[in-house]
Coordinates of N, CA, C and O in Angstrom, one line a residue:
X1 N 0.8 -1.2 0.0 CA 0.0 0.0 0.0 C 0.9 1.3 0.0 O 0.7 2.1 -0.8
X2 N 1.8 1.4 0.9 CA 2.7 2.5 1.0 C 4.1 1.9 0.8 O 4.5 0.9 1.4
X3 N 4.9 2.6 0.0 CA 6.3 2.2 -0.2 C 7.2 2.8 0.9 O 6.8 3.6 1.7
X4 N 8.5 2.3 0.9 CA 9.4 2.8 1.9 C 9.7 4.3 1.9 O 10.0 4.9 2.9
X5 N 9.5 4.9 0.7 CA 9.7 6.3 0.5 C 8.6 7.1 1.3 O 8.9 8.2 1.7
X6 N 7.5 6.5 1.4 CA 6.4 7.2 2.1 C 6.3 6.9 3.6 O 5.5 7.6 4.2
X7 N 7.1 6.1 4.1 CA 7.1 5.7 5.5 C 7.2 7.0 6.4 O 6.4 7.1 7.4
X8 N 8.1 7.9 6.2 CA 8.2 9.1 7.0 C 7.0 9.9 7.0 O 6.5 10.4 8.0
X9 N 6.4 10.1 5.8 CA 5.1 10.8 5.7 C 4.0 10.2 6.5 O 3.2 10.9 7.2
X10 N 3.9 8.9 6.4 CA 2.8 8.1 7.1 C 3.1 8.3 8.6 O 2.1 8.5 9.3
X11 N 4.3 8.2 9.0 CA 4.6 8.3 10.5 C 4.2 9.7 10.9 O 3.6 9.9 12.0
X12 N 4.5 10.7 10.2 CA 4.2 12.1 10.5 C 2.6 12.3 10.6 O 2.1 12.9 11.5
X13 N 1.9 11.7 9.6 CA 0.5 11.8 9.6 C -0.1 11.1 10.8 O -1.0 11.6 11.5
X14 N 0.4 9.9 11.2 CA -0.1 9.2 12.4 C 0.2 10.0 13.6 O -0.7 10.1 14.5
X15 N 1.4 10.5 13.7 CA 1.7 11.4 14.9 C 0.8 12.6 15.0 O 0.3 13.0 16.0
X16 N 0.6 13.2 13.8 CA -0.3 14.4 13.7 C -1.7 14.0 14.2 O -2.3 14.8 14.9
X17 N -2.1 12.8 13.8 CA -3.4 12.3 14.3 C -3.5 12.1 15.8 O -4.5 12.5 16.4
X18 N -2.4 11.6 16.4 CA -2.4 11.5 17.9 C -2.4 12.9 18.5 O -3.2 13.1 19.5
X19 N -1.6 13.8 18.0 CA -1.6 15.1 18.5 C -3.0 15.8 18.3 O -3.5 16.5 19.2
X20 N -3.6 15.5 17.2 CA -5.0 16.0 17.0 C -6.0 15.5 18.0 O -6.9 16.2 18.4
X21 N -5.8 14.2 18.4 CA -6.7 13.7 19.4 C -6.5 14.4 20.7 O -7.5 14.7 21.4
X22 N -5.3 14.6 21.1 CA -5.0 15.4 22.3 C -5.6 16.8 22.2 O -6.2 17.3 23.1
X23 N -5.4 17.4 21.0 CA -6.0 18.7 20.8 C -7.5 18.7 20.9 O -8.1 19.6 21.5
X24 N -8.1 17.6 20.4 CA -9.6 17.5 20.5 C -10.0 17.4 22.0 O -11.0 18.0 22.4
X25 N -9.2 16.7 22.8 CA -9.6 16.6 24.3 C -9.4 18.0 24.9 O -10.2 18.4 25.8
X26 N -8.4 18.7 24.6 CA -8.2 20.1 25.1 C -9.3 21.0 24.7 O -9.9 21.7 25.4
X27 N -9.6 20.9 23.4 CA -10.7 21.7 22.8 C -12.0 21.5 23.5 O -12.7 22.4 24.0
X28 N -12.3 20.2 23.7 CA -13.6 19.9 24.4 C -13.6 20.3 25.9 O -14.6 20.9 26.3
X29 N -12.5 20.1 26.6 CA -12.4 20.5 28.0 C -12.5 22.0 28.2 O -13.3 22.4 29.0
X30 N -11.8 22.7 27.3 CA -11.9 24.2 27.5 C -13.3 24.7 27.1 O -13.8 25.6 27.7
X31 N -13.9 24.1 26.0 CA -15.2 24.5 25.6 C -16.2 24.3 26.8 O -17.0 25.2 27.1
X32 N -16.2 23.2 27.4 CA -17.2 22.9 28.5 C -16.9 23.8 29.7 O -17.8 24.2 30.3
X33 N -15.6 24.0 29.9 CA -15.2 24.9 31.0 C -15.7 26.3 30.8 O -16.2 27.0 31.6
X34 N -15.5 26.8 29.5 CA -15.9 28.1 29.2 C -17.4 28.3 29.3 O -17.9 29.3 29.7
X35 N -18.1 27.3 28.9 CA -19.6 27.3 28.9 C -20.1 27.2 30.4 O -20.9 28.0 30.8
X36 N -19.6 26.2 31.1 CA -20.0 26.0 32.4 C -19.5 26.9 33.5 O -20.2 27.3 34.4
X37 N -18.2 27.2 33.4 CA -17.6 28.0 34.5 C -17.6 29.5 34.2 O -17.8 30.3 35.1
X38 N -17.4 29.9 32.9 CA -17.3 31.3 32.6 C -18.6 31.8 32.0 O -18.7 33.0 31.7
X39 N -19.5 31.0 31.7 CA -20.8 31.5 31.1 C -20.7 31.9 29.7 O -21.6 32.6 29.2
X40 N -19.7 31.4 29.0 CA -19.5 31.7 27.6 C -20.6 31.0 26.8 O -21.0 29.9 27.2
X41 N -21.0 31.5 25.7 CA -21.9 30.8 24.8 C -21.2 29.7 24.0 O -20.0 29.5 24.0
X42 N -22.0 29.1 23.1 CA -21.5 28.0 22.3 C -20.4 28.5 21.3 O -19.5 27.8 20.9
X43 N -20.5 29.8 20.8 CA -19.6 30.3 19.8 C -18.4 30.9 20.4 O -17.3 30.6 20.0
X44 N -18.6 31.8 21.4 CA -17.4 32.4 22.0 C -16.6 31.4 22.8 O -15.4 31.4 22.8
X45 N -17.3 30.4 23.4 CA -16.6 29.3 24.1 C -15.7 28.5 23.1 O -14.6 28.1 23.5
X46 N -16.3 28.3 22.0 CA -15.5 27.5 21.0 C -14.3 28.3 20.4 O -13.3 27.7 20.1
X47 N -14.5 29.6 20.3 CA -13.3 30.4 19.8 C -12.2 30.2 20.8 O -11.0 30.0 20.5
X48 N -12.5 30.3 22.1 CA -11.5 30.2 23.2 C -10.9 28.8 23.2 O -9.7 28.6 23.3
X49 N -11.8 27.8 23.0 CA -11.3 26.4 23.1 C -10.4 26.1 21.9 O -9.4 25.3 22.0
X50 N -10.8 26.6 20.7 CA -10.0 26.4 19.6 C -8.6 26.9 19.7 O -7.6 26.3 19.4
X51 N -8.5 28.2 20.2 CA -7.2 28.8 20.5 C -6.3 27.9 21.4 O -5.1 27.7 21.2
X52 N -6.9 27.4 22.5 CA -6.2 26.6 23.4 C -5.7 25.3 22.8 O -4.6 24.9 22.9
X53 N -6.6 24.7 22.0 CA -6.3 23.5 21.3 C -5.2 23.7 20.2 O -4.3 22.9 20.1
X54 N -5.3 24.8 19.5 CA -4.3 25.1 18.5 C -2.9 25.3 19.1 O -1.9 24.9 18.6
X55 N -2.9 26.0 20.2 CA -1.6 26.2 20.9 C -1.0 24.9 21.4 O 0.2 24.6 21.3
X56 N -1.9 24.0 21.9 CA -1.4 22.7 22.4 C -0.9 21.9 21.2 O 0.2 21.3 21.3
X57 N -1.6 21.9 20.1 CA -1.2 21.0 19.0 C 0.1 21.6 18.3 O 0.9 20.8 17.9
X58 N 0.2 22.9 18.3 CA 1.4 23.5 17.7 C 2.6 23.0 18.6 O 3.6 22.5 18.0
X59 N 2.5 23.1 19.9 CA 3.6 22.7 20.8 C 4.0 21.2 20.6 O 5.2 20.9 20.5
X60 N 3.0 20.4 20.6 CA 3.2 19.0 20.5 C 3.8 18.6 19.1 O 4.7 17.8 19.0
X61 N 3.2 19.2 18.1 CA 3.7 19.0 16.7 C 5.2 19.4 16.6 O 6.0 18.8 15.9
X62 N 5.5 20.6 17.2 CA 6.8 21.1 17.1 C 7.8 20.2 17.8 O 8.9 19.9 17.3
X63 N 7.5 19.6 18.9 CA 8.4 18.8 19.7 C 8.3 17.3 19.4 O 9.2 16.6 19.8
X64 N 7.3 16.9 18.7 CA 7.2 15.4 18.4 C 7.0 15.1 17.0 O 7.9 14.5 16.3
X65 N 5.9 15.5 16.4 CA 5.6 15.2 15.0 C 6.6 15.6 14.0 O 7.1 14.9 13.2
X66 N 7.0 16.9 14.1 CA 7.8 17.5 13.1 C 9.2 18.0 13.7 O 9.8 18.9 13.3
X67 N 9.6 17.3 14.8 CA 10.8 17.8 15.5 C 12.0 17.8 14.6 O 12.9 18.7 14.7
X68 N 12.1 16.9 13.6 CA 13.2 16.9 12.7 C 13.1 17.9 11.5 O 14.0 18.1 10.7
X69 N 11.9 18.6 11.5 CA 11.6 19.6 10.4 C 11.4 21.0 10.9 O 11.1 21.9 10.1
X70 N 11.6 21.2 12.2 CA 11.1 22.5 12.7 C 12.1 23.6 12.5 O 11.7 24.8 12.7
X71 N 13.3 23.4 12.0 CA 14.2 24.5 11.6 C 14.6 25.3 12.7 O 14.6 24.9 13.9
X72 N 14.9 26.6 12.4 CA 15.4 27.5 13.4 C 14.5 28.7 13.7 O 14.9 29.6 14.3
X73 N 13.3 28.6 13.3 CA 12.4 29.7 13.5 C 12.1 30.0 15.0 O 12.1 29.0 15.8
X74 N 12.0 31.2 15.4 CA 11.7 31.5 16.8 C 10.4 30.9 17.1 O 9.4 31.0 16.3
X75 N 10.2 30.3 18.3 CA 8.9 29.7 18.6 C 7.7 30.6 18.5 O 6.7 30.1 17.9
X76 N 7.8 31.8 18.9 CA 6.6 32.7 18.7 C 6.3 33.0 17.3 O 5.1 33.0 16.9
X77 N 7.3 33.1 16.5 CA 7.0 33.3 15.0 C 6.4 32.1 14.4 O 5.5 32.2 13.6
X78 N 6.9 30.9 14.8 CA 6.4 29.7 14.3 C 4.9 29.5 14.8 O 4.1 29.0 14.0
X79 N 4.6 29.8 16.0 CA 3.3 29.7 16.5 C 2.3 30.5 15.7 O 1.2 30.1 15.3
X80 N 2.7 31.8 15.4 CA 1.9 32.7 14.6 C 1.7 32.1 13.2 O 0.6 32.1 12.7
X81 N 2.8 31.6 12.6 CA 2.7 31.0 11.3 C 1.7 29.8 11.3 O 0.9 29.6 10.4
X82 N 1.8 29.0 12.4 CA 0.9 27.8 12.6 C -0.6 28.3 12.6 O -1.4 27.8 11.9
X83 N -0.8 29.4 13.4 CA -2.2 29.9 13.5 C -2.7 30.4 12.1 O -3.8 30.2 11.7
X84 N -1.8 31.1 11.4 CA -2.2 31.7 10.1 C -2.5 30.6 9.1 O -3.5 30.7 8.5
X85 N -1.6 29.7 8.9 CA -1.8 28.7 7.9 C -2.9 27.8 8.2 O -3.6 27.2 7.3
X86 N -3.2 27.6 9.5 CA -4.3 26.7 9.9 C -5.6 27.4 9.9 O -6.6 26.8 10.3
X87 N -5.7 28.7 9.4 CA -7.0 29.3 9.2 C -7.9 28.6 8.3 O -9.1 28.6 8.4
X88 N -7.3 27.9 7.3 CA -8.1 27.1 6.3 C -8.7 25.9 7.0 O -9.9 25.7 6.9
X89 N -7.9 25.3 7.9 CA -8.4 24.2 8.7 C -9.4 24.7 9.7 O -10.5 24.1 9.9
X90 N -9.2 25.9 10.3 CA -10.1 26.5 11.2 C -11.4 26.8 10.6 O -12.5 26.5 11.2
X91 N -11.4 27.3 9.4 CA -12.6 27.6 8.7 C -13.5 26.4 8.5 O -14.7 26.4 8.7
X92 N -12.8 25.3 8.1 CA -13.5 24.0 7.9 C -14.0 23.5 9.2 O -15.1 23.0 9.3
X93 N -13.1 23.5 10.2 CA -13.4 23.0 11.5 C -14.6 23.8 12.2 O -15.6 23.2 12.6
X94 N -14.4 25.1 12.2 CA -15.4 25.9 12.9 C -16.8 26.0 12.1 O -17.8 26.0 12.7
X95 N -16.6 26.0 10.8 CA -17.8 26.0 9.9 C -18.7 24.7 10.2 O -19.9 24.7 10.3
X96 N -18.0 23.6 10.2 CA -18.7 22.3 10.5 C -19.3 22.3 11.9 O -20.5 22.0 12.0
X97 N -18.6 22.8 12.9 CA -19.1 22.9 14.2 C -20.3 23.8 14.3 O -21.4 23.4 14.8
X98 N -20.2 25.0 13.7 CA -21.3 26.0 13.8 C -22.5 25.5 13.0 O -23.7 25.7 13.5
X99 N -22.4 24.8 11.9 CA -23.5 24.3 11.2 C -24.2 23.2 12.0 O -25.4 23.2 12.1
X100 N -23.4 22.3 12.7 CA -24.1 21.3 13.5 C -24.8 21.8 14.7 O -25.9 21.4 15.0
X101 N -24.1 22.7 15.4 CA -24.8 23.2 16.7 C -26.0 24.2 16.4 O -26.9 24.3 17.2
X102 N -26.0 24.8 15.2 CA -27.1 25.6 14.9 C -28.3 24.9 14.2 O -29.4 25.3 14.3
X103 N -28.0 23.8 13.5 CA -29.0 23.1 12.8 C -29.5 21.8 13.5 O -30.6 21.3 13.2
X104 N -28.8 21.4 14.5 CA -29.2 20.1 15.2 C -29.3 20.4 16.7 O -28.3 20.7 17.4
X105 N -30.5 20.3 17.2 CA -30.7 20.5 18.6 C -29.9 19.5 19.5 O -29.3 19.9 20.5
X106 N -29.7 18.3 18.9 CA -28.9 17.3 19.6 C -27.5 17.8 19.8 O -26.8 17.7 20.8
X107 N -26.9 18.3 18.7 CA -25.5 18.8 18.7 C -25.4 20.0 19.6 O -24.3 20.2 20.2
X108 N -26.4 20.8 19.6 CA -26.4 22.0 20.5 C -26.3 21.6 21.9 O -25.7 22.2 22.8
X109 N -27.0 20.5 22.3 CA -27.0 20.0 23.6 C -25.7 19.2 24.0 O -25.4 19.1 25.1
X110 N -25.1 18.7 22.9 CA -23.9 17.9 23.1 C -22.8 18.4 22.1 O -22.5 17.8 21.1
X111 N -22.3 19.6 22.4 CA -21.4 20.2 21.4 C -20.1 19.4 21.1 O -19.4 19.7 20.1
X112 N -19.8 18.5 21.9 CA -18.6 17.6 21.6 C -18.7 16.9 20.3 O -17.7 16.7 19.6
X113 N -20.0 16.7 19.8 CA -20.2 16.1 18.5 C -19.7 17.0 17.4 O -19.0 16.7 16.5
X114 N -20.1 18.3 17.6 CA -19.6 19.3 16.6 C -18.1 19.5 16.7 O -17.5 19.7 15.6
X115 N -17.6 19.5 17.8 CA -16.1 19.6 18.0 C -15.4 18.5 17.2 O -14.4 18.7 16.5
X116 N -15.9 17.3 17.4 CA -15.3 16.1 16.8 C -15.4 16.2 15.3 O -14.4 15.9 14.5
X117 N -16.6 16.5 14.8 CA -16.8 16.6 13.3 C -15.9 17.7 12.8 O -15.3 17.5 11.7
X118 N -15.8 18.8 13.5 CA -15.0 19.9 13.0 C -13.5 19.5 13.0 O -12.8 19.9 12.0
X119 N -13.1 18.8 14.0 CA -11.7 18.4 14.0 C -11.3 17.5 12.8 O -10.3 17.6 12.2
X120 N -12.2 16.6 12.5 CA -12.0 15.7 11.3 C -12.0 16.5 10.0 O -11.1 16.3 9.2
X121 N -12.9 17.4 9.9 CA -13.0 18.3 8.7 C -11.8 19.1 8.5 O -11.3 19.3 7.3
X122 N -11.1 19.6 9.5 CA -10.0 20.5 9.4 C -8.6 19.7 9.3 O -7.6 20.3 9.0
X123 N -8.6 18.5 9.6 CA -7.3 17.7 9.8 C -6.5 17.7 8.5 O -5.3 18.0 8.6
X124 N -7.0 17.4 7.4 CA -6.3 17.3 6.2 C -5.6 18.7 5.8 O -4.4 18.7 5.4
X125 N -6.4 19.7 5.9 CA -5.9 21.1 5.6 C -4.7 21.4 6.6 O -3.7 21.8 6.2
X126 N -5.0 21.1 7.9 CA -4.0 21.5 8.9 C -2.7 20.7 8.7 O -1.6 21.3 8.8
X127 N -2.7 19.4 8.4 CA -1.5 18.6 8.2 C -0.8 19.1 7.0 O 0.5 19.4 7.1
X128 N -1.4 19.2 5.8 CA -0.7 19.7 4.6 C -0.1 21.0 4.8 O 1.1 21.2 4.4
X129 N -0.8 22.0 5.3 CA -0.3 23.3 5.3 C 0.8 23.5 6.4 O 1.7 24.2 6.3
X130 N 0.6 22.8 7.5 CA 1.6 22.9 8.6 C 2.9 22.3 8.2 O 4.0 22.8 8.4
X131 N 2.8 21.1 7.5 CA 4.0 20.4 7.0 C 4.7 21.3 6.0 O 5.9 21.4 6.0
X132 N 4.0 21.9 5.1 CA 4.6 22.7 4.0 C 5.1 24.0 4.4 O 6.2 24.5 4.0
X133 N 4.4 24.8 5.3 CA 4.7 26.2 5.5 C 5.2 26.5 6.9 O 5.9 27.5 7.1
X134 N 4.9 25.6 7.9 CA 5.3 25.9 9.3 C 6.5 25.1 9.7 O 7.4 25.6 10.3
X135 N 6.4 23.8 9.4 CA 7.5 22.9 9.8 C 8.3 22.4 8.6 O 8.7 21.3 8.5
X136 N 8.5 23.3 7.7 CA 9.3 23.0 6.5 C 10.8 23.0 6.8 O 11.2 24.0 7.5
X137 N 11.5 22.0 6.4 CA 13.0 22.0 6.8 C 13.8 23.0 6.0 O 14.9 23.3 6.3
X138 N 13.2 23.6 5.0 CA 14.0 24.5 4.1 C 14.1 25.9 4.8 O 13.1 26.4 5.3
X139 N 15.3 26.5 4.8 CA 15.5 27.8 5.4 C 14.6 28.8 4.7 O 14.4 28.8 3.5
X140 N 14.1 29.8 5.5 CA 13.3 30.9 5.0 C 11.9 30.5 4.6 O 11.2 31.3 4.0
X141 N 11.4 29.3 5.0 CA 10.1 28.9 4.6 C 9.2 28.8 5.9 O 8.3 27.9 6.0
X142 N 9.5 29.6 6.9 CA 8.7 29.5 8.2 C 9.1 28.4 9.1 O 8.4 28.1 10.0
X143 N 10.3 27.8 8.8 CA 10.7 26.7 9.7 C 11.5 27.1 10.9 O 11.9 28.2 11.1

C-alpha cells in the first residue's frame, strides 16, 4: 500500500493524528469549562477552546511530530505561522461545528459532537499546510 519512501510521511500523519486527538480533548475540555464556568456561549466558548487546542497542537507537533523539520524559527514566530496557515483548517473546523450546533438541537445540547466533526473536517488542511509552511525544513520557509 505504501512504499518505503512514504514511511516518514505516514509516520508524521499518524503522529499528527495522535496530537490532533490530544487537541480534541483540550478543545472539548476548554469549551465545556468556558460554557459551564465562565458562562460563555457556544460560539465564544468555541473560539477560546480552539485557540487553546491550536496552541497545544502546535507545541506537540513542534516537539514530536515535526521535530526533525522544525528548523530554526523563533517559537513565537512559528506559533503565529501555525495559526495563520491553519486558518483554512479552522474555517472548515469551525464551519462544520457551527452548522451542526445551529442546525441540530442534539448537537447544540452535546457540542462535543460538533467539535469532533470539525476536527476531522480540518485535519487534512492542517496537516498539509503545517507540514509545508510551518514545519518546512527549508530555510526561509517559516521553519
